Short mmCIF file of C-alpha atoms and ligand atoms in Angstrom, two decimals:
data_model
loop_
_atom_site.label_atom_id
_atom_site.label_comp_id
_atom_site.label_asym_id
_atom_site.label_seq_id
_atom_site.Cartn_x
_atom_site.Cartn_y
_atom_site.Cartn_z
CA UNK V 1 102.09 112.82 77.89
CA UNK V 2 102.48 110.91 81.11
CA UNK V 3 105.38 110.22 83.39
CA UNK V 4 105.89 106.77 81.95
CA UNK V 5 106.91 108.33 78.63
CA UNK V 6 109.99 109.63 80.35
CA UNK V 7 111.93 107.02 82.29
CA UNK V 8 113.94 109.62 84.19
CA UNK V 9 110.75 110.73 85.92
CA UNK V 10 111.46 114.35 85.08
CA UNK V 11 109.51 116.10 82.39
CA UNK V 12 108.04 119.34 81.21
CA UNK V 13 104.46 119.86 82.27
CA UNK V 14 101.75 121.19 80.05
CA UNK V 15 99.05 121.23 82.67
CA UNK V 16 100.18 124.03 84.92
CA UNK V 17 101.26 127.66 84.91
CA UNK V 18 104.46 129.59 85.37
CA UNK V 19 105.29 128.47 88.90
CA UNK V 20 106.15 124.89 87.85
CA UNK V 21 109.67 124.37 86.60
CA UNK V 22 110.02 122.40 83.41
CA UNK V 23 112.00 119.63 85.08
CA UNK V 24 109.62 119.14 87.99
CA UNK V 25 107.18 116.28 88.37
CA UNK V 26 103.78 117.58 89.41
CA UNK V 27 101.92 115.66 92.12
CA UNK V 28 98.17 115.56 92.73
CA UNK V 29 97.72 114.43 96.32
CA UNK V 30 94.33 113.09 97.35
CA UNK V 31 93.80 112.14 100.96
CA UNK V 32 96.30 114.91 101.68
CA UNK V 33 95.38 115.39 105.33
CA UNK V 34 95.85 111.75 106.35
CA UNK V 35 98.84 109.66 107.30
CA UNK V 36 99.87 108.87 103.70
CA UNK V 37 99.04 112.43 102.62
CA UNK V 38 101.19 114.19 105.19
CA UNK V 39 104.07 111.77 104.64
CA UNK V 40 103.86 112.45 100.90
CA UNK V 41 104.28 116.14 101.68
CA UNK V 42 107.43 115.25 103.66
CA UNK V 43 108.88 113.49 100.61
CA UNK V 44 108.05 116.41 98.33
CA UNK V 45 109.52 118.89 100.86
CA UNK V 46 112.74 116.85 100.95
CA UNK V 47 113.18 117.13 97.18
CA UNK V 48 111.56 120.45 96.18
CA UNK V 49 113.55 120.77 92.97
CA UNK V 50 112.15 117.52 91.76
CA UNK V 51 108.51 117.43 92.90
CA UNK V 52 105.80 120.03 93.18
CA UNK V 53 102.28 119.52 94.53
CA UNK V 54 99.69 121.04 92.22
CA UNK V 55 96.52 119.61 93.79
CA UNK V 56 95.43 118.72 97.31
CA UNK V 57 92.22 116.90 98.24
CA UNK V 58 90.55 115.58 101.38
CA UNK V 59 87.22 114.22 102.61
CA UNK V 60 85.98 116.73 105.17
CA UNK V 61 88.95 118.02 107.23
CA UNK V 62 88.62 121.54 105.89
CA UNK V 63 90.89 123.29 108.40
CA UNK V 64 93.81 120.93 107.86
CA UNK V 65 93.36 121.07 104.09
CA UNK V 66 93.21 124.88 104.02
CA UNK V 67 96.34 125.10 106.19
CA UNK V 68 98.17 122.81 103.76
CA UNK V 69 96.96 124.94 100.83
CA UNK V 70 98.27 128.13 102.42
CA UNK V 71 101.65 126.50 102.95
CA UNK V 72 101.99 124.63 99.65
CA UNK V 73 100.05 126.88 97.29
CA UNK V 74 98.65 124.25 94.91
CA UNK V 75 96.63 125.31 91.91
CA UNK V 76 93.63 123.20 92.95
CA UNK V 77 92.10 122.13 96.27
CA UNK V 78 89.26 119.63 96.47
CA UNK V 79 86.94 118.55 99.25
CA UNK V 80 84.50 115.65 98.97
CA UNK V 81 81.97 117.16 101.37
CA UNK V 82 80.14 119.72 99.20
CA UNK V 83 78.78 121.55 102.24
CA UNK V 84 82.32 122.68 103.08
CA UNK V 85 83.00 124.40 99.73
CA UNK V 86 82.44 127.98 100.91
CA UNK V 87 84.43 127.49 104.10
CA UNK V 88 87.34 126.06 102.12
CA UNK V 89 87.18 128.82 99.48
CA UNK V 90 87.35 131.48 102.20
CA UNK V 91 90.43 129.92 103.79
CA UNK V 92 92.70 129.24 100.79
CA UNK V 93 94.95 131.75 99.00
CA UNK V 94 93.27 133.92 96.36
CA UNK V 95 93.41 132.35 92.91
CA UNK V 96 93.31 128.74 94.16
CA UNK V 97 90.70 126.75 92.29
CA UNK V 98 88.27 125.09 94.72
CA UNK V 99 86.41 121.91 93.79
CA UNK V 100 83.81 120.31 96.04
CA UNK V 101 81.49 117.34 95.99
CA UNK V 102 81.63 113.63 95.18
CA UNK V 103 83.59 114.09 91.91
CA UNK V 104 85.94 116.79 93.17
CA UNK V 105 88.90 114.58 94.10
CA UNK V 106 88.80 112.68 90.82
CA UNK V 107 88.80 115.97 88.92
CA UNK V 108 91.66 117.35 91.01
CA UNK V 109 93.66 114.20 90.23
CA UNK V 110 94.07 115.42 86.66
CA UNK V 111 96.25 118.32 87.84
CA UNK V 112 99.28 116.06 88.42
CA UNK V 113 101.70 113.96 86.39
CA UNK V 114 101.64 111.57 89.34
CA UNK V 115 98.46 111.00 91.33
CA UNK V 116 98.92 109.86 94.93
CA UNK V 117 95.75 108.15 96.14
CA UNK V 118 95.89 108.33 99.93
CA UNK V 119 92.13 108.36 100.43
CA UNK V 120 90.91 105.74 102.89
CA UNK V 121 88.32 103.15 101.89
CA UNK V 122 86.02 102.58 98.93
CA UNK V 123 85.69 106.38 98.65
CA UNK V 124 89.06 106.27 96.85
CA UNK V 125 87.68 104.44 93.80
CA UNK V 126 86.93 107.55 91.64
CA UNK V 127 90.52 108.78 92.06
CA UNK V 128 91.99 105.41 91.05
CA UNK V 129 89.80 105.19 87.95
CA UNK V 130 90.28 108.85 86.96
CA UNK V 131 94.06 108.75 87.29
CA UNK V 132 94.52 105.58 85.24
CA UNK V 133 91.77 106.55 82.79
CA UNK V 134 93.63 109.81 82.09
CA UNK V 135 96.88 107.93 81.45
CA UNK V 136 98.64 109.17 84.58
CA UNK V 137 100.92 107.40 86.97
CA UNK V 138 98.90 106.27 89.98
CA UNK V 139 100.90 106.00 93.21
CA UNK V 140 98.38 103.80 94.98
CA UNK V 141 98.02 103.63 98.75
CA UNK V 142 94.23 103.20 98.58
CA UNK V 143 94.15 99.39 98.36
CA UNK V 144 90.38 99.28 98.88
CA UNK V 145 89.68 100.59 95.35
CA UNK V 146 91.80 97.83 93.83
CA UNK V 147 90.19 95.14 95.95
CA UNK V 148 86.59 96.25 95.39
CA UNK V 149 86.98 96.98 91.69
CA UNK V 150 89.78 94.68 90.49
CA UNK V 151 88.25 93.92 87.06
CA UNK V 152 87.61 97.62 86.37
CA UNK V 153 91.08 98.68 87.42
CA UNK V 154 92.60 95.94 85.27
CA UNK V 155 90.77 97.38 82.27
CA UNK V 156 91.68 101.00 82.84
CA UNK V 157 95.34 100.17 83.48
CA UNK V 158 95.70 99.52 79.76
CA UNK V 159 95.02 103.20 78.96
CA UNK V 160 98.06 104.54 77.08
CA UNK V 161 100.43 106.18 79.56
CA UNK V 162 98.66 104.76 82.60
CA UNK V 163 100.96 103.22 85.16
CA UNK V 164 100.25 101.81 88.62
CA UNK V 165 103.07 101.91 91.15
CA UNK V 166 102.11 100.63 94.60
CA UNK V 167 102.69 102.68 97.73
CA UNK V 168 101.64 99.93 100.14
CA UNK V 169 105.00 98.94 101.61
CA UNK V 170 104.68 95.19 100.95
CA UNK V 171 103.73 95.74 97.32
CA UNK V 172 106.41 98.37 96.84
CA UNK V 173 108.80 95.72 98.16
CA UNK V 174 107.49 93.08 95.73
CA UNK V 175 107.66 95.63 92.90
CA UNK V 176 111.34 96.15 93.72
CA UNK V 177 112.07 92.41 94.10
CA UNK V 178 110.44 91.59 90.76
CA UNK V 179 112.98 93.81 89.06
CA UNK V 180 115.54 91.08 89.80
CA UNK V 181 114.03 88.93 87.04
CA UNK V 182 111.97 89.83 84.00
CA UNK V 183 110.45 86.43 83.19
CA UNK V 184 107.04 86.06 84.81
CA UNK V 185 107.17 82.27 84.43
CA UNK V 186 110.22 82.14 86.71
CA UNK V 187 108.34 83.52 89.71
CA UNK V 188 107.42 80.76 92.15
CA UNK V 189 105.85 82.74 95.01
CA UNK V 190 105.30 86.09 96.59
CA UNK V 191 105.75 86.14 100.37
CA UNK V 192 104.04 89.08 102.03
CA UNK V 193 105.30 89.93 105.49
CA UNK V 194 102.94 90.98 108.30
CA UNK V 195 103.98 92.59 111.58
CA UNK V 196 101.27 90.55 113.31
CA UNK V 197 99.83 93.76 114.81
CA UNK V 198 99.29 94.49 118.51
CA UNK V 199 97.67 91.10 119.24
CA UNK V 200 100.32 88.79 117.81
CA UNK V 201 100.69 85.63 119.87
CA UNK V 202 97.29 85.91 121.58
CA UNK V 203 94.77 83.07 121.42
CA UNK V 204 91.16 83.56 120.39
CA UNK V 205 90.06 83.46 124.05
CA UNK V 206 92.56 86.15 124.96
CA UNK V 207 91.11 88.39 122.24
CA UNK V 208 87.55 88.40 123.62
CA UNK V 209 87.76 91.72 125.42
CA UNK V 210 90.41 93.82 123.70
CA UNK V 211 89.67 97.56 123.65
CA UNK V 212 89.73 100.23 120.95
CA UNK V 213 92.93 101.66 122.44
CA UNK V 214 94.53 98.18 122.41
CA UNK V 215 93.67 97.77 118.72
CA UNK V 216 95.00 101.23 117.83
CA UNK V 217 98.39 100.60 119.48
CA UNK V 218 100.31 99.26 116.48
CA UNK V 219 103.80 98.05 117.42
CA UNK V 220 105.74 99.17 114.34
CA UNK V 221 103.67 101.53 112.10
CA UNK V 222 101.86 104.80 112.80
CA UNK V 223 98.86 104.94 110.42
CA UNK V 224 95.25 106.12 110.13
CA UNK V 225 92.67 104.40 112.39
CA UNK V 226 90.99 102.19 109.76
CA UNK V 227 94.15 100.49 108.52
CA UNK V 228 95.43 100.22 112.11
CA UNK V 229 92.35 98.22 113.09
CA UNK V 230 92.71 96.19 109.88
CA UNK V 231 96.27 95.38 110.95
CA UNK V 232 95.05 94.18 114.34
CA UNK V 233 92.60 91.70 112.76
CA UNK V 234 95.01 90.68 109.93
CA UNK V 235 92.31 91.91 107.52
CA UNK V 236 94.92 94.34 106.25
CA UNK V 237 97.09 91.40 105.22
CA UNK V 238 94.07 89.70 103.69
CA UNK V 239 93.32 92.82 101.64
CA UNK V 240 96.99 92.92 100.69
CA UNK V 241 96.88 89.32 99.41
CA UNK V 242 94.07 90.37 97.05
CA UNK V 243 95.99 93.56 96.24
CA UNK V 244 99.07 91.52 95.27
CA UNK V 245 96.95 89.17 93.17
CA UNK V 246 95.48 92.15 91.30
CA UNK V 247 98.68 94.17 90.96
CA UNK V 248 101.04 91.44 89.85
CA UNK V 249 98.58 89.02 88.24
CA UNK V 250 99.82 86.16 90.40
CA UNK V 251 97.57 83.26 91.38
CA UNK V 252 96.47 83.17 95.04
CA UNK V 253 98.13 79.74 95.46
CA UNK V 254 101.45 81.52 94.91
CA UNK V 255 100.90 84.29 97.45
CA UNK V 256 101.78 83.51 101.06
CA UNK V 257 101.89 85.45 104.29
CA UNK V 258 104.55 85.20 106.99
CA UNK V 259 104.53 87.10 110.26
CA UNK V 260 107.68 89.14 110.79
CA UNK V 261 107.36 91.28 113.92
CA UNK V 262 110.27 93.66 113.27
CA UNK V 263 108.78 95.05 110.00
CA UNK V 264 112.21 95.31 108.38
CA UNK V 265 111.72 92.78 105.57
CA UNK V 266 108.79 94.36 103.72
CA UNK V 267 108.12 91.35 101.49
CA UNK V 268 109.90 88.78 99.34
CA UNK V 269 109.77 87.10 95.97
CA UNK V 270 110.97 83.56 95.35
CA UNK V 271 112.03 82.40 91.90
CA UNK V 272 111.98 78.90 90.39
CA UNK V 273 115.63 78.25 91.25
CA UNK V 274 114.83 78.69 94.96
CA UNK V 275 116.41 82.13 95.15
CA UNK V 276 114.54 84.60 97.35
CA UNK V 277 114.89 88.35 96.89
CA UNK V 278 113.74 90.55 99.77
CA UNK V 279 113.47 94.29 100.28
CA UNK V 280 114.65 95.60 103.67
CA UNK V 281 114.39 99.06 105.18
CA UNK V 282 113.18 100.73 108.35
CA UNK V 283 109.39 100.82 108.67
CA UNK V 284 108.77 104.30 107.22
CA UNK V 285 106.13 104.87 104.53
CA UNK V 286 108.10 107.75 103.07
CA UNK V 287 110.36 105.20 101.34
CA UNK V 288 107.60 103.50 99.30
CA UNK V 289 105.95 106.89 98.67
CA UNK V 290 109.23 108.25 97.30
CA UNK V 291 109.71 105.06 95.30
CA UNK V 292 106.31 105.49 93.62
CA UNK V 293 106.98 109.16 92.88
CA UNK V 294 110.47 108.65 91.43
CA UNK V 295 110.24 105.19 89.79
CA UNK V 296 112.23 103.97 87.85
CA UNK V 297 114.70 106.36 89.46
CA UNK V 298 115.01 106.67 93.25
CA UNK V 299 114.80 109.66 95.55
CA UNK V 300 118.12 110.81 96.98
CA UNK V 301 116.82 111.16 100.55
CA UNK V 302 116.87 108.16 102.91
CA UNK V 303 114.17 108.34 105.58
CA UNK V 304 116.22 106.30 108.03
CA UNK V 305 118.82 103.64 107.30
CA UNK V 306 119.28 100.22 108.87
CA UNK V 307 121.91 100.15 111.59
CA UNK V 308 123.32 96.63 111.15
CA UNK V 309 125.25 96.84 114.41
CA UNK V 310 121.99 97.06 116.34
CA UNK V 311 119.59 95.06 114.17
CA UNK V 312 120.26 91.84 116.06
CA UNK V 313 117.51 89.58 114.73
CA UNK V 314 114.79 89.08 112.15
CA UNK V 315 112.05 86.65 113.22
CA UNK V 316 109.49 84.84 111.06
CA UNK V 317 106.49 82.71 112.06
CA UNK V 318 103.30 81.46 110.39
CA UNK V 319 100.09 83.48 110.87
CA UNK V 320 97.52 82.11 113.35
CA UNK V 321 94.45 81.63 111.14
CA UNK V 322 92.30 80.48 114.05
CA UNK V 323 92.81 83.62 116.15
CA UNK V 324 92.75 85.86 113.04
CA UNK V 325 90.15 84.41 110.61
CA UNK V 326 90.04 87.57 108.44
CA UNK V 327 93.11 86.46 106.49
CA UNK V 328 91.40 83.23 105.39
CA UNK V 329 88.20 85.13 104.54
CA UNK V 330 90.15 87.33 102.14
CA UNK V 331 91.51 84.29 100.27
CA UNK V 332 87.96 82.89 100.11
CA UNK V 333 86.47 86.13 98.76
CA UNK V 334 89.19 86.49 96.17
CA UNK V 335 88.69 82.90 95.01
CA UNK V 336 84.94 83.54 94.67
CA UNK V 337 85.80 86.60 92.58
CA UNK V 338 83.35 88.99 90.92
CA UNK V 339 81.91 91.28 93.58
CA UNK V 340 82.87 89.05 96.55
CA UNK V 341 86.00 91.13 97.32
CA UNK V 342 83.85 94.30 97.08
CA UNK V 343 81.44 92.75 99.58
CA UNK V 344 84.28 91.78 101.90
CA UNK V 345 85.74 95.27 101.71
CA UNK V 346 82.41 97.02 102.30
CA UNK V 347 81.48 94.73 105.20
CA UNK V 348 84.89 95.32 106.70
CA UNK V 349 84.55 99.11 106.46
CA UNK V 350 81.17 98.91 108.22
CA UNK V 351 82.43 96.47 110.88
CA UNK V 352 85.58 98.50 111.62
CA UNK V 353 83.51 101.71 111.93
CA UNK V 354 81.13 99.88 114.28
CA UNK V 355 84.07 98.69 116.37
CA UNK V 356 85.59 102.19 116.49
CA UNK V 357 82.32 103.77 117.62
CA UNK V 358 81.89 101.16 120.33
CA UNK V 359 78.91 99.31 118.77
CA UNK V 360 80.62 95.90 118.44
CA UNK V 361 83.50 94.11 120.11
CA UNK V 362 86.71 93.55 118.15
CA UNK V 363 86.17 89.76 118.19
CA UNK V 364 82.89 90.28 116.24
CA UNK V 365 84.57 91.84 113.20
CA UNK V 366 85.39 88.52 111.44
CA UNK V 367 82.00 87.15 112.45
CA UNK V 368 80.24 90.03 110.67
CA UNK V 369 82.39 89.51 107.57
CA UNK V 370 81.68 85.79 107.51
CA UNK V 371 77.92 86.36 107.80
CA UNK V 372 77.95 89.01 105.05
CA UNK V 373 80.04 86.88 102.67
CA UNK V 374 77.68 83.94 103.20
CA UNK V 375 74.93 86.19 101.78
CA UNK V 376 76.95 87.33 98.72
CA UNK V 377 74.57 87.47 95.77
CA UNK V 378 77.05 86.39 93.07
CA UNK V 379 76.76 89.67 91.15
CA UNK V 380 79.47 90.53 88.64
CA UNK V 381 81.90 93.45 88.84
CA UNK V 382 81.65 94.46 85.20
CA UNK V 383 80.88 98.18 85.49
CA UNK V 384 81.36 101.04 87.91
CA UNK V 385 77.63 101.02 88.64
CA UNK V 386 77.75 97.29 89.43
CA UNK V 387 80.63 97.76 91.87
CA UNK V 388 79.06 100.82 93.52
CA UNK V 389 75.84 98.87 93.83
CA UNK V 390 77.65 95.84 95.32
CA UNK V 391 79.35 98.11 97.84
CA UNK V 392 76.01 99.69 98.81
CA UNK V 393 74.27 96.32 99.11
CA UNK V 394 77.04 94.76 101.17
CA UNK V 395 77.04 97.75 103.56
CA UNK V 396 73.31 97.31 104.02
CA UNK V 397 73.69 93.57 104.72
CA UNK V 398 76.57 94.30 107.12
CA UNK V 399 74.45 96.76 109.13
CA UNK V 400 71.65 94.18 109.34
CA UNK V 401 74.06 91.49 110.48
CA UNK V 402 75.48 93.81 113.14
CA UNK V 403 71.95 94.43 114.48
CA UNK V 404 71.36 90.66 114.57
CA UNK V 405 74.49 89.87 116.56
CA UNK V 406 73.60 88.23 119.89
P1 NAD I 501 93.90 108.43 107.12
O1 NAD I 501 92.64 108.14 107.84
O2 NAD I 501 95.06 108.92 107.92
O3 NAD I 501 93.62 109.52 105.97
C1 NAD I 501 92.58 109.35 105.06
C2 NAD I 501 92.49 110.50 104.07
O4 NAD I 501 91.34 110.22 103.23
C3 NAD I 501 92.23 111.86 104.71
O5 NAD I 501 92.92 112.86 103.99
C4 NAD I 501 90.73 112.06 104.55
O6 NAD I 501 90.35 113.43 104.44
C5 NAD I 501 90.47 111.35 103.24
N1 NAD I 501 89.08 110.85 103.15
C6 NAD I 501 88.39 110.19 104.10
N2 NAD I 501 87.13 109.93 103.66
C7 NAD I 501 87.04 110.44 102.42
C8 NAD I 501 86.00 110.50 101.45
N3 NAD I 501 84.80 109.99 101.71
N4 NAD I 501 86.26 111.08 100.27
C9 NAD I 501 87.48 111.61 100.02
N5 NAD I 501 88.50 111.60 100.90
C10 NAD I 501 88.28 111.01 102.09
O7 NAD I 501 94.29 107.12 106.32
P2 NAD I 501 95.74 106.58 105.91
O8 NAD I 501 96.29 105.76 107.02
O9 NAD I 501 96.57 107.68 105.34
O10 NAD I 501 95.37 105.54 104.76
C11 NAD I 501 95.01 105.96 103.46
C12 NAD I 501 95.04 104.75 102.53
O11 NAD I 501 96.38 104.29 102.43
C13 NAD I 501 94.22 103.55 103.03
O12 NAD I 501 93.66 102.90 101.93
C14 NAD I 501 95.27 102.66 103.69
O13 NAD I 501 94.90 101.30 103.65
C15 NAD I 501 96.47 102.93 102.79
N6 NAD I 501 97.76 102.70 103.45
C16 NAD I 501 98.13 103.48 104.49
C17 NAD I 501 99.34 103.26 105.12
C18 NAD I 501 99.79 104.16 106.25
O14 NAD I 501 100.93 104.02 106.69
N7 NAD I 501 98.99 105.08 106.72
C19 NAD I 501 100.18 102.23 104.68
C20 NAD I 501 99.76 101.44 103.61
C21 NAD I 501 98.56 101.69 102.99
MG1 MG I 502 100.88 97.35 103.83
#
């Protein structure tokens, strides 16, 4: 039985022992130590009668994960780095099941009615596939899995009971706006909003020598380093265009991006009669996280409310595709299809890591992506092995292209 069988979002659980109340929704939280992970714990802590965390998983931050386990007392903890298994086991409460290794997070996902995927990067793919394949609700923050493996995710979404509710704020907004009309043919466009990041308004020349600290200083959102850099290049919005295309099955020609520096309008949907529905709230990820946990209900806790007396203006402007070419590259990769989005995602992960470790300048990130995409081999994304292989190959090509940069 999955959450979607019970529209109230409350159900008895068969998967866990005596400490779970029959009316609680159990939550498996992967990527627990990150920005999405810790904010998910805030949401659960705000509504403890309703939600209970039964599994926690992380990549390698063993101390933070163990501290969470001692506080939250899940049934299962999982760490992707197998070498840290013994250290984790020694630091968690007695009786906690410890899983370690490449499949550990996907296995831990099965301990929840709702699976929150807050892992960063392509490493989140096994959790996405395991959650949907087991007929669970997937509260998806990990956009990279959807972008790299769109055709596979599409397939596994049809598993009975499986349900994908986006956590990404723009897509949570679109998900809410779409509830204003139930006829897909009456949708005319999705408008994704972008804050514009820390470099909004700068020309290409002015972006030549920006630093790591400049790129990590996001004006409206506090997030993990990878997505913060993605926001500075507009790659995040590019990935989100592909994410919207995959999630809502809407053609790319009907997905647009508008820059909205205040990050209050989280996205919009326009219908054929010209009516536009928008979702507005303060920029706080705990709202979309709570939405994905409670859907089709809502949590009772507002994490901030708009003060209309002080919200004096909402600005909108077109994105600058010359200064921020990553957005256009994402449309191109999605139009090419097959493993092109997987290549784009992999190349981006490599390029962002190279920027963050000081190997390449920020301005080189789109250049690396362009060079890698021009070498895309046209392979199809028809199996997990094919996608994993495409990811590996694109990373290899990206490293070569970085070495070749002048
Ligand atoms: P983060 O860097 O703060 O946290 C990442 C988490 O993933 C950590 O718990 C880490 O232990 C885990 N992890 C890292 N490598 C791993 C691996 N190889 N295997 C398993 N686990 C691994 O990142 P974040 O900002 O929380 O972002 C997580 C995801 O959510 C990303 O896909 C991001 O695009 C998306 N997202 C984040 C926000 C946000 O506000 N932070 C908003 C929208 C979408
Ligand atoms: Mg977003």
